[in-house]
Amino acid sequence: MHLLRVADLSSRDISRALDLSDAFKRHPPRSATLLHGAAVTLYFAKPSTRTRISFETAIHRLGGVPVTVGPNDLQMGRGESIEDTARVISRMSRAFVARTFADDELARFARAASIPVVNALTDGHHPCQAIADLLTIREKFGRTEGLSMAYVGAGNNVTHSLMEACALAGMELRVATPKAYAPHGTVVERAHALAKASGVKLLLTNDPAEAVDGVDAIYTDTWLSMGDPPAEREERIAILEPYQVNAALFAKAKPTAIFMHCLPAHRGEEVTAEVADSDRSVIFDQAENRLHTSLGILEMLVTHSFEGSGHQSVPGPANS
Ligand code: CP
Ligand code: NVA
């Protein structure tokens, strides 16, 4: 089984991954021999601080050896196919963790691989981040069910994964974006179906004030993602300016509400320093929880402990 998007998992998978991650947080070396010196290959086609460091550390803690490569290190840069690369890595590694641009590239890796493939961020999804976010919420409120979150800003990979994660974790989500940067239609459809099945609300709006009214958490992310054309930057800033999370917007949430951001943050753009650095901001707890949830995700995948949603985005040899 692969983890390419949150919707590959069931609600039960999510809560078991959170329990396991929480156990790793309390007792770090719990399963140090799981990987028995085996390699886990990490591939980053985009920069990374949290994801790379958390997975490399997690692999060490599980007794494995992280092998991190980029596009210029591999023969793929000279034309070797994704499929052959995936087959070769499968013969040498216990798992493959990859950050790519197009989701389709990662899907091709997964289809050809016979080891679990983990999405370390694509243009479309960031499942590992959303799982760490749920752990952070559960720590702060003691539960996820019945809570409400607003995502305010540009619709992107983080938004997509939160839409699926909130639905599976029993949380209401309200997403406020400008029309030009709304979440992707097919992901919205899937998230609506998941929310309906869980009996929770998912609202899409263009009005930040409507989204944040009385919520338990406000979340935002960069207005220009790594997969977006850098030339769009000025236009995006102009269109997204009314979506900044500032003290006035934060004040419309519950007085107990927390502020969340996957990082890296751009203070003065999607969030003010006043909110990002306030005592209700949990951004560094989210970052730390990337480590604990990387441990949980790897162990669940390598021990075949995820039951899956029954709708695996890319069935491949690893599932048969
Ligand atoms: N939040 C996150 O994925 O950060 P990195 O890009 O630093 O890995
Ligand atoms: N949406 C951002 C997330 C970075 C962790 C990006 O893709 O660049």
CSV table of C-alpha atoms and ligand atoms in Angstrom, one decimal:
chain,number,residue,atom,x,y,z
A,1,MET,CA,0.0,0.0,0.0
A,2,HIS,CA,1.1,3.5,-0.8
A,3,LEU,CA,0.4,6.9,0.9
A,4,LEU,CA,-0.1,9.3,-2.0
A,5,ARG,CA,-3.0,11.3,-0.6
A,6,VAL,CA,-5.0,11.3,2.7
A,7,ALA,CA,-8.0,9.7,1.0
A,8,ASP,CA,-5.9,6.5,0.5
A,9,LEU,CA,-6.5,6.0,4.2
A,10,SER,CA,-9.6,5.1,6.3
A,11,SER,CA,-10.7,7.1,9.3
A,12,ARG,CA,-9.5,4.2,11.4
A,13,ASP,CA,-6.1,4.3,9.7
A,14,ILE,CA,-5.8,8.0,10.7
A,15,SER,CA,-6.7,7.5,14.3
A,16,ARG,CA,-4.3,4.5,14.6
A,17,ALA,CA,-1.5,6.5,12.9
A,18,LEU,CA,-2.1,9.3,15.4
A,19,ASP,CA,-2.0,6.9,18.3
A,20,LEU,CA,1.2,5.3,17.1
A,21,SER,CA,2.8,8.7,16.4
A,22,ASP,CA,1.8,9.9,19.9
A,23,ALA,CA,3.4,6.8,21.4
A,24,PHE,CA,6.6,7.5,19.4
A,25,LYS,CA,6.5,11.0,20.7
A,26,ARG,CA,6.3,9.8,24.4
A,27,HIS,CA,8.8,6.9,23.9
A,28,PRO,CA,11.1,7.7,20.9
A,29,PRO,CA,13.2,4.6,20.5
A,30,ARG,CA,10.2,2.2,20.8
A,31,SER,CA,10.8,0.3,17.6
A,32,ALA,CA,14.4,0.9,16.8
A,33,THR,CA,15.0,-2.4,15.0
A,34,LEU,CA,12.1,-2.2,12.6
A,35,LEU,CA,14.2,-1.4,9.6
A,36,HIS,CA,17.2,-3.6,10.6
A,37,GLY,CA,19.8,-1.5,8.6
A,38,ALA,CA,17.6,-1.4,5.5
A,39,ALA,CA,17.7,1.6,3.3
A,40,VAL,CA,14.8,4.0,2.7
A,41,THR,CA,15.3,6.1,-0.4
A,42,LEU,CA,14.2,9.8,-0.3
A,43,TYR,CA,13.8,11.7,-3.5
A,44,PHE,CA,13.4,15.5,-3.4
A,45,ALA,CA,12.7,17.4,-6.7
A,46,LYS,CA,11.8,20.5,-4.6
A,47,PRO,CA,13.5,22.0,-1.5
A,48,SER,CA,12.5,20.8,2.0
A,49,THR,CA,13.4,21.5,5.6
A,50,ARG,CA,10.8,19.8,7.8
A,51,THR,CA,10.0,16.8,5.5
A,52,ARG,CA,13.5,15.8,4.7
A,53,ILE,CA,14.9,16.2,8.3
A,54,SER,CA,11.9,14.5,9.9
A,55,PHE,CA,12.0,11.5,7.5
A,56,GLU,CA,15.8,11.1,7.7
A,57,THR,CA,15.6,11.3,11.5
A,58,ALA,CA,12.7,8.9,11.7
A,59,ILE,CA,14.5,6.3,9.4
A,60,HIS,CA,17.6,6.5,11.7
A,61,ARG,CA,15.4,6.0,14.8
A,62,LEU,CA,13.8,2.9,13.2
A,63,GLY,CA,17.2,1.4,12.6
A,64,GLY,CA,17.3,2.2,8.9
A,65,VAL,CA,19.6,4.1,6.6
A,66,PRO,CA,18.2,7.1,4.7
A,67,VAL,CA,19.5,7.6,1.2
A,68,THR,CA,18.5,11.0,0.0
A,69,VAL,CA,18.8,11.9,-3.7
A,70,GLY,CA,17.7,14.7,-6.0
A,71,PRO,CA,16.9,14.8,-9.7
A,72,ASN,CA,20.5,15.7,-10.7
A,73,ASP,CA,21.9,12.7,-8.8
A,74,LEU,CA,19.9,10.1,-10.6
A,75,GLN,CA,20.2,8.6,-14.1
A,76,MET,CA,16.6,9.8,-14.4
A,77,GLY,CA,18.1,13.2,-15.1
A,78,ARG,CA,19.7,11.6,-18.2
A,79,GLY,CA,16.6,9.9,-19.4
A,80,GLU,CA,16.2,6.6,-17.4
A,81,SER,CA,12.5,6.1,-17.0
A,82,ILE,CA,10.6,6.7,-13.8
A,83,GLU,CA,9.4,3.1,-14.0
A,84,ASP,CA,12.9,1.6,-14.2
A,85,THR,CA,14.1,3.8,-11.4
A,86,ALA,CA,11.2,2.7,-9.2
A,87,ARG,CA,12.0,-1.0,-10.0
A,88,VAL,CA,15.7,-0.5,-9.1
A,89,ILE,CA,14.9,1.3,-5.9
A,90,SER,CA,12.4,-1.4,-4.9
A,91,ARG,CA,15.2,-4.0,-5.0
A,92,MET,CA,17.3,-2.0,-2.6
A,93,SER,CA,15.0,-0.1,-0.2
A,94,ARG,CA,12.2,-0.9,2.2
A,95,ALA,CA,10.2,2.3,1.2
A,96,PHE,CA,10.4,5.2,-1.1
A,97,VAL,CA,9.6,8.8,0.1
A,98,ALA,CA,9.3,11.3,-2.8
A,99,ARG,CA,8.6,15.0,-3.3
A,100,THR,CA,7.8,15.7,-6.9
A,101,PHE,CA,6.0,18.4,-9.0
A,102,ALA,CA,3.2,16.6,-10.9
A,103,ASP,CA,1.1,14.0,-9.0
A,104,ASP,CA,1.3,11.8,-12.0
A,105,GLU,CA,5.1,11.4,-11.7
A,106,LEU,CA,4.6,10.1,-8.2
A,107,ALA,CA,1.8,7.8,-9.4
A,108,ARG,CA,4.1,6.4,-12.0
A,109,PHE,CA,6.7,5.7,-9.4
A,110,ALA,CA,4.0,4.0,-7.2
A,111,ARG,CA,2.6,1.9,-10.0
A,112,ALA,CA,6.1,0.5,-10.9
A,113,ALA,CA,7.3,0.1,-7.3
A,114,SER,CA,7.0,-3.0,-5.2
A,115,ILE,CA,7.7,-1.2,-1.9
A,116,PRO,CA,5.5,1.4,-0.2
A,117,VAL,CA,5.7,4.9,-1.7
A,118,VAL,CA,5.0,8.0,0.4
A,119,ASN,CA,4.0,11.4,-1.0
A,120,ALA,CA,6.4,13.9,0.6
A,121,LEU,CA,4.5,16.7,-1.2
A,122,THR,CA,3.3,17.0,-4.8
A,123,ASP,CA,1.6,19.9,-6.5
A,124,GLY,CA,-1.7,18.2,-5.6
A,125,HIS,CA,-1.3,16.8,-2.1
A,126,HIS,CA,0.7,16.9,1.2
A,127,PRO,CA,-0.7,14.0,3.2
A,128,CYS,CA,2.2,13.8,5.7
A,129,GLN,CA,1.7,17.4,6.7
A,130,ALA,CA,-2.1,16.9,7.2
A,131,ILE,CA,-1.5,13.9,9.5
A,132,ALA,CA,1.0,16.0,11.6
A,133,ASP,CA,-1.6,18.7,11.7
A,134,LEU,CA,-4.3,16.4,13.1
A,135,LEU,CA,-1.9,15.2,15.8
A,136,THR,CA,-1.3,18.8,16.8
A,137,ILE,CA,-5.0,19.5,16.9
A,138,ARG,CA,-5.6,16.3,19.0
A,139,GLU,CA,-2.9,17.4,21.4
A,140,LYS,CA,-4.4,20.9,21.8
A,141,PHE,CA,-8.0,19.9,22.2
A,142,GLY,CA,-7.9,16.3,23.3
A,143,ARG,CA,-9.9,15.2,20.2
A,144,THR,CA,-10.5,16.1,16.5
A,145,GLU,CA,-14.2,15.1,16.3
A,146,GLY,CA,-16.6,18.0,16.5
A,147,LEU,CA,-14.0,20.7,16.0
A,148,SER,CA,-14.1,23.3,13.2
A,149,MET,CA,-11.2,24.7,11.2
A,150,ALA,CA,-11.0,27.5,8.6
A,151,TYR,CA,-8.4,27.5,5.9
A,152,VAL,CA,-7.9,31.0,4.5
A,153,GLY,CA,-5.7,31.8,1.5
A,154,ALA,CA,-4.6,30.1,-1.8
A,155,GLY,CA,-6.1,26.7,-2.6
A,156,ASN,CA,-3.2,24.2,-2.9
A,157,ASN,CA,-1.7,20.9,-2.0
A,158,VAL,CA,-2.0,21.6,1.7
A,159,THR,CA,-5.7,22.7,1.3
A,160,HIS,CA,-6.5,19.5,-0.6
A,161,SER,CA,-4.9,17.3,2.1
A,162,LEU,CA,-6.6,19.2,4.9
A,163,MET,CA,-10.0,18.8,3.2
A,164,GLU,CA,-9.6,15.0,3.1
A,165,ALA,CA,-8.0,14.9,6.6
A,166,CYS,CA,-10.7,16.9,8.3
A,167,ALA,CA,-13.4,14.9,6.7
A,168,LEU,CA,-11.8,11.6,7.9
A,169,ALA,CA,-11.1,13.0,11.4
A,170,GLY,CA,-14.7,14.2,11.9
A,171,MET,CA,-13.9,18.0,11.7
A,172,GLU,CA,-15.8,20.7,10.0
A,173,LEU,CA,-13.7,22.6,7.5
A,174,ARG,CA,-14.5,26.0,5.9
A,175,VAL,CA,-12.2,26.9,3.0
A,176,ALA,CA,-12.0,30.6,2.0
A,177,THR,CA,-10.0,31.3,-1.2
A,178,PRO,CA,-10.4,33.8,-4.1
A,179,LYS,CA,-12.2,32.3,-7.1
A,180,ALA,CA,-8.9,32.4,-9.1
A,181,TYR,CA,-7.2,30.1,-6.5
A,182,ALA,CA,-10.0,27.8,-5.5
A,183,PRO,CA,-9.1,24.1,-4.6
A,184,HIS,CA,-9.2,21.7,-7.5
A,185,GLY,CA,-12.7,20.5,-8.6
A,186,THR,CA,-12.1,16.8,-8.5
A,187,VAL,CA,-10.4,17.0,-5.0
A,188,VAL,CA,-13.4,19.1,-3.8
A,189,GLU,CA,-15.8,16.4,-5.1
A,190,ARG,CA,-13.9,13.6,-3.3
A,191,ALA,CA,-13.7,15.6,-0.1
A,192,HIS,CA,-17.4,16.4,-0.2
A,193,ALA,CA,-18.1,12.7,-0.5
A,194,LEU,CA,-15.8,11.9,2.5
A,195,ALA,CA,-17.3,14.7,4.6
A,196,LYS,CA,-20.8,13.4,3.8
A,197,ALA,CA,-19.8,9.9,4.8
A,198,SER,CA,-18.4,11.2,8.1
A,199,GLY,CA,-21.4,13.5,8.7
A,200,VAL,CA,-19.3,16.7,8.9
A,201,LYS,CA,-19.6,20.0,7.0
A,202,LEU,CA,-17.3,21.1,4.3
A,203,LEU,CA,-17.9,24.7,3.1
A,204,LEU,CA,-16.2,26.5,0.3
A,205,THR,CA,-16.5,30.3,0.2
A,206,ASN,CA,-14.7,33.4,-1.1
A,207,ASP,CA,-15.4,35.2,2.2
A,208,PRO,CA,-12.7,34.9,4.9
A,209,ALA,CA,-14.9,36.4,7.6
A,210,GLU,CA,-17.6,33.7,6.9
A,211,ALA,CA,-15.0,31.0,7.1
A,212,VAL,CA,-13.4,32.0,10.4
A,213,ASP,CA,-16.6,32.9,12.3
A,214,GLY,CA,-16.4,31.0,15.6
A,215,VAL,CA,-13.9,28.3,14.5
A,216,ASP,CA,-11.5,26.4,16.7
A,217,ALA,CA,-8.5,26.8,14.4
A,218,ILE,CA,-7.4,29.0,11.5
A,219,TYR,CA,-4.9,27.6,9.0
A,220,THR,CA,-3.1,29.3,6.2
A,221,ASP,CA,-0.2,28.6,3.8
A,222,THR,CA,2.1,30.4,1.3
A,223,TRP,CA,0.4,32.3,-1.5
A,224,LEU,CA,3.0,31.0,-4.0
A,225,SER,CA,3.7,27.3,-3.8
A,226,MET,CA,6.9,25.6,-5.0
A,227,GLY,CA,4.9,24.2,-8.0
A,228,ASP,CA,3.5,27.7,-9.0
A,229,PRO,CA,5.1,29.8,-11.6
A,230,PRO,CA,7.3,32.4,-9.8
A,231,ALA,CA,6.1,35.0,-12.4
A,232,GLU,CA,2.7,34.9,-10.8
A,233,ARG,CA,4.0,36.2,-7.4
A,234,GLU,CA,2.9,39.9,-7.7
A,235,GLU,CA,-0.5,39.1,-9.2
A,236,ARG,CA,-1.1,36.5,-6.5
A,237,ILE,CA,-0.2,38.9,-3.7
A,238,ALA,CA,-2.6,41.5,-5.1
A,239,ILE,CA,-5.5,39.0,-5.4
A,240,LEU,CA,-4.8,37.3,-2.0
A,241,GLU,CA,-4.2,40.4,0.1
A,242,PRO,CA,-7.8,40.4,1.5
A,243,TYR,CA,-7.1,36.8,2.7
A,244,GLN,CA,-4.2,37.7,5.1
A,245,VAL,CA,-4.6,36.1,8.5
A,246,ASN,CA,-4.2,39.2,10.8
A,247,ALA,CA,-5.3,40.1,14.3
A,248,ALA,CA,-8.7,41.4,13.1
A,249,LEU,CA,-9.5,38.1,11.3
A,250,PHE,CA,-8.1,36.0,14.1
A,251,ALA,CA,-10.4,37.8,16.5
A,252,LYS,CA,-13.5,36.5,14.7
A,253,ALA,CA,-12.6,32.9,15.7
A,254,LYS,CA,-13.3,31.5,19.1
A,255,PRO,CA,-11.2,33.1,21.9
A,256,THR,CA,-9.6,29.7,22.4
A,257,ALA,CA,-8.8,29.3,18.7
A,258,ILE,CA,-5.3,28.3,17.5
A,259,PHE,CA,-3.3,29.5,14.5
A,260,MET,CA,-1.8,26.9,12.2
A,261,HIS,CA,0.6,27.0,9.3
A,262,CYS,CA,2.6,24.2,7.7
A,263,LEU,CA,5.6,26.5,7.2
A,264,PRO,CA,7.6,28.0,5.7
A,265,ALA,CA,5.7,31.2,6.6
A,266,HIS,CA,5.9,34.6,4.9
A,267,ARG,CA,5.2,37.1,7.7
A,268,GLY,CA,3.5,40.2,6.2
A,269,GLU,CA,2.0,38.2,3.4
A,270,GLU,CA,-0.4,35.3,4.2
A,271,VAL,CA,0.0,35.9,8.0
A,272,THR,CA,1.1,38.8,10.2
A,273,ALA,CA,4.0,38.3,12.6
A,274,GLU,CA,1.6,39.3,15.4
A,275,VAL,CA,-0.6,36.2,14.7
A,276,ALA,CA,2.2,33.8,13.6
A,277,ASP,CA,4.2,34.5,16.8
A,278,SER,CA,1.3,34.8,19.2
A,279,ASP,CA,0.8,32.5,22.1
A,280,ARG,CA,-2.1,30.9,20.3
A,281,SER,CA,0.1,29.9,17.4
A,282,VAL,CA,1.0,26.2,17.2
A,283,ILE,CA,3.2,26.4,14.1
A,284,PHE,CA,6.3,24.9,15.8
A,285,ASP,CA,4.3,22.1,17.4
A,286,GLN,CA,3.1,21.2,13.9
A,287,ALA,CA,6.7,21.2,12.7
A,288,GLU,CA,7.9,19.0,15.5
A,289,ASN,CA,5.0,16.6,15.0
A,290,ARG,CA,6.2,16.0,11.4
A,291,LEU,CA,9.0,13.9,13.1
A,292,HIS,CA,6.6,11.9,15.3
A,293,THR,CA,4.2,11.3,12.5
A,294,SER,CA,6.9,10.4,10.0
A,295,LEU,CA,7.8,7.6,12.5
A,296,GLY,CA,4.1,6.5,12.7
A,297,ILE,CA,3.6,6.6,8.9
A,298,LEU,CA,6.7,4.6,8.1
A,299,GLU,CA,6.0,2.0,10.7
A,300,MET,CA,2.4,1.6,9.6
A,301,LEU,CA,3.4,1.3,5.9
A,302,VAL,CA,6.4,-1.1,6.4
A,303,THR,CA,4.4,-3.4,8.7
A,304,HIS,CA,1.4,-3.3,6.3
A,305,SER,CA,-0.8,-2.0,9.1
A,306,PHE,CA,-3.0,0.5,7.1
A,307,GLU,CA,-6.3,-1.1,6.0
A,308,GLY,CA,-6.7,1.6,3.3
A,309,SER,CA,-9.8,3.4,2.2
A,310,GLY,CA,-10.5,0.8,-0.5
A,311,HIS,CA,-9.9,3.6,-3.1
A,312,GLN,CA,-6.1,3.5,-3.3
A,313,SER,CA,-5.2,6.2,-5.8
A,314,VAL,CA,-2.6,4.0,-7.5
A,315,PRO,CA,-3.0,0.3,-7.2
A,316,GLY,CA,0.4,-1.3,-7.9
A,317,PRO,CA,2.5,-4.4,-7.3
A,318,ALA,CA,2.9,-3.4,-3.6
A,319,ASN,CA,-0.9,-3.9,-3.1
A,320,SER,CA,-1.2,-7.2,-4.7
B,1,CP,N1,5.8,21.9,5.8
B,1,CP,C1,6.8,21.3,5.0
B,1,CP,O1,6.5,20.3,4.2
B,1,CP,O2,8.0,21.9,5.0
B,1,CP,P1,9.3,21.5,4.1
B,1,CP,O3,9.0,22.1,2.7
B,1,CP,O4,10.4,22.3,4.8
B,1,CP,O5,9.5,20.1,4.1
B,2,NVA,N1,2.0,24.8,-0.5
B,2,NVA,C1,3.4,24.8,-0.2
B,2,NVA,C2,3.7,23.9,1.0
B,2,NVA,C3,5.1,24.0,1.4
B,2,NVA,C4,5.4,23.0,2.5
B,2,NVA,C5,4.2,24.4,-1.4
B,2,NVA,O1,3.8,23.5,-2.1
B,2,NVA,O2,5.2,25.1,-1.7
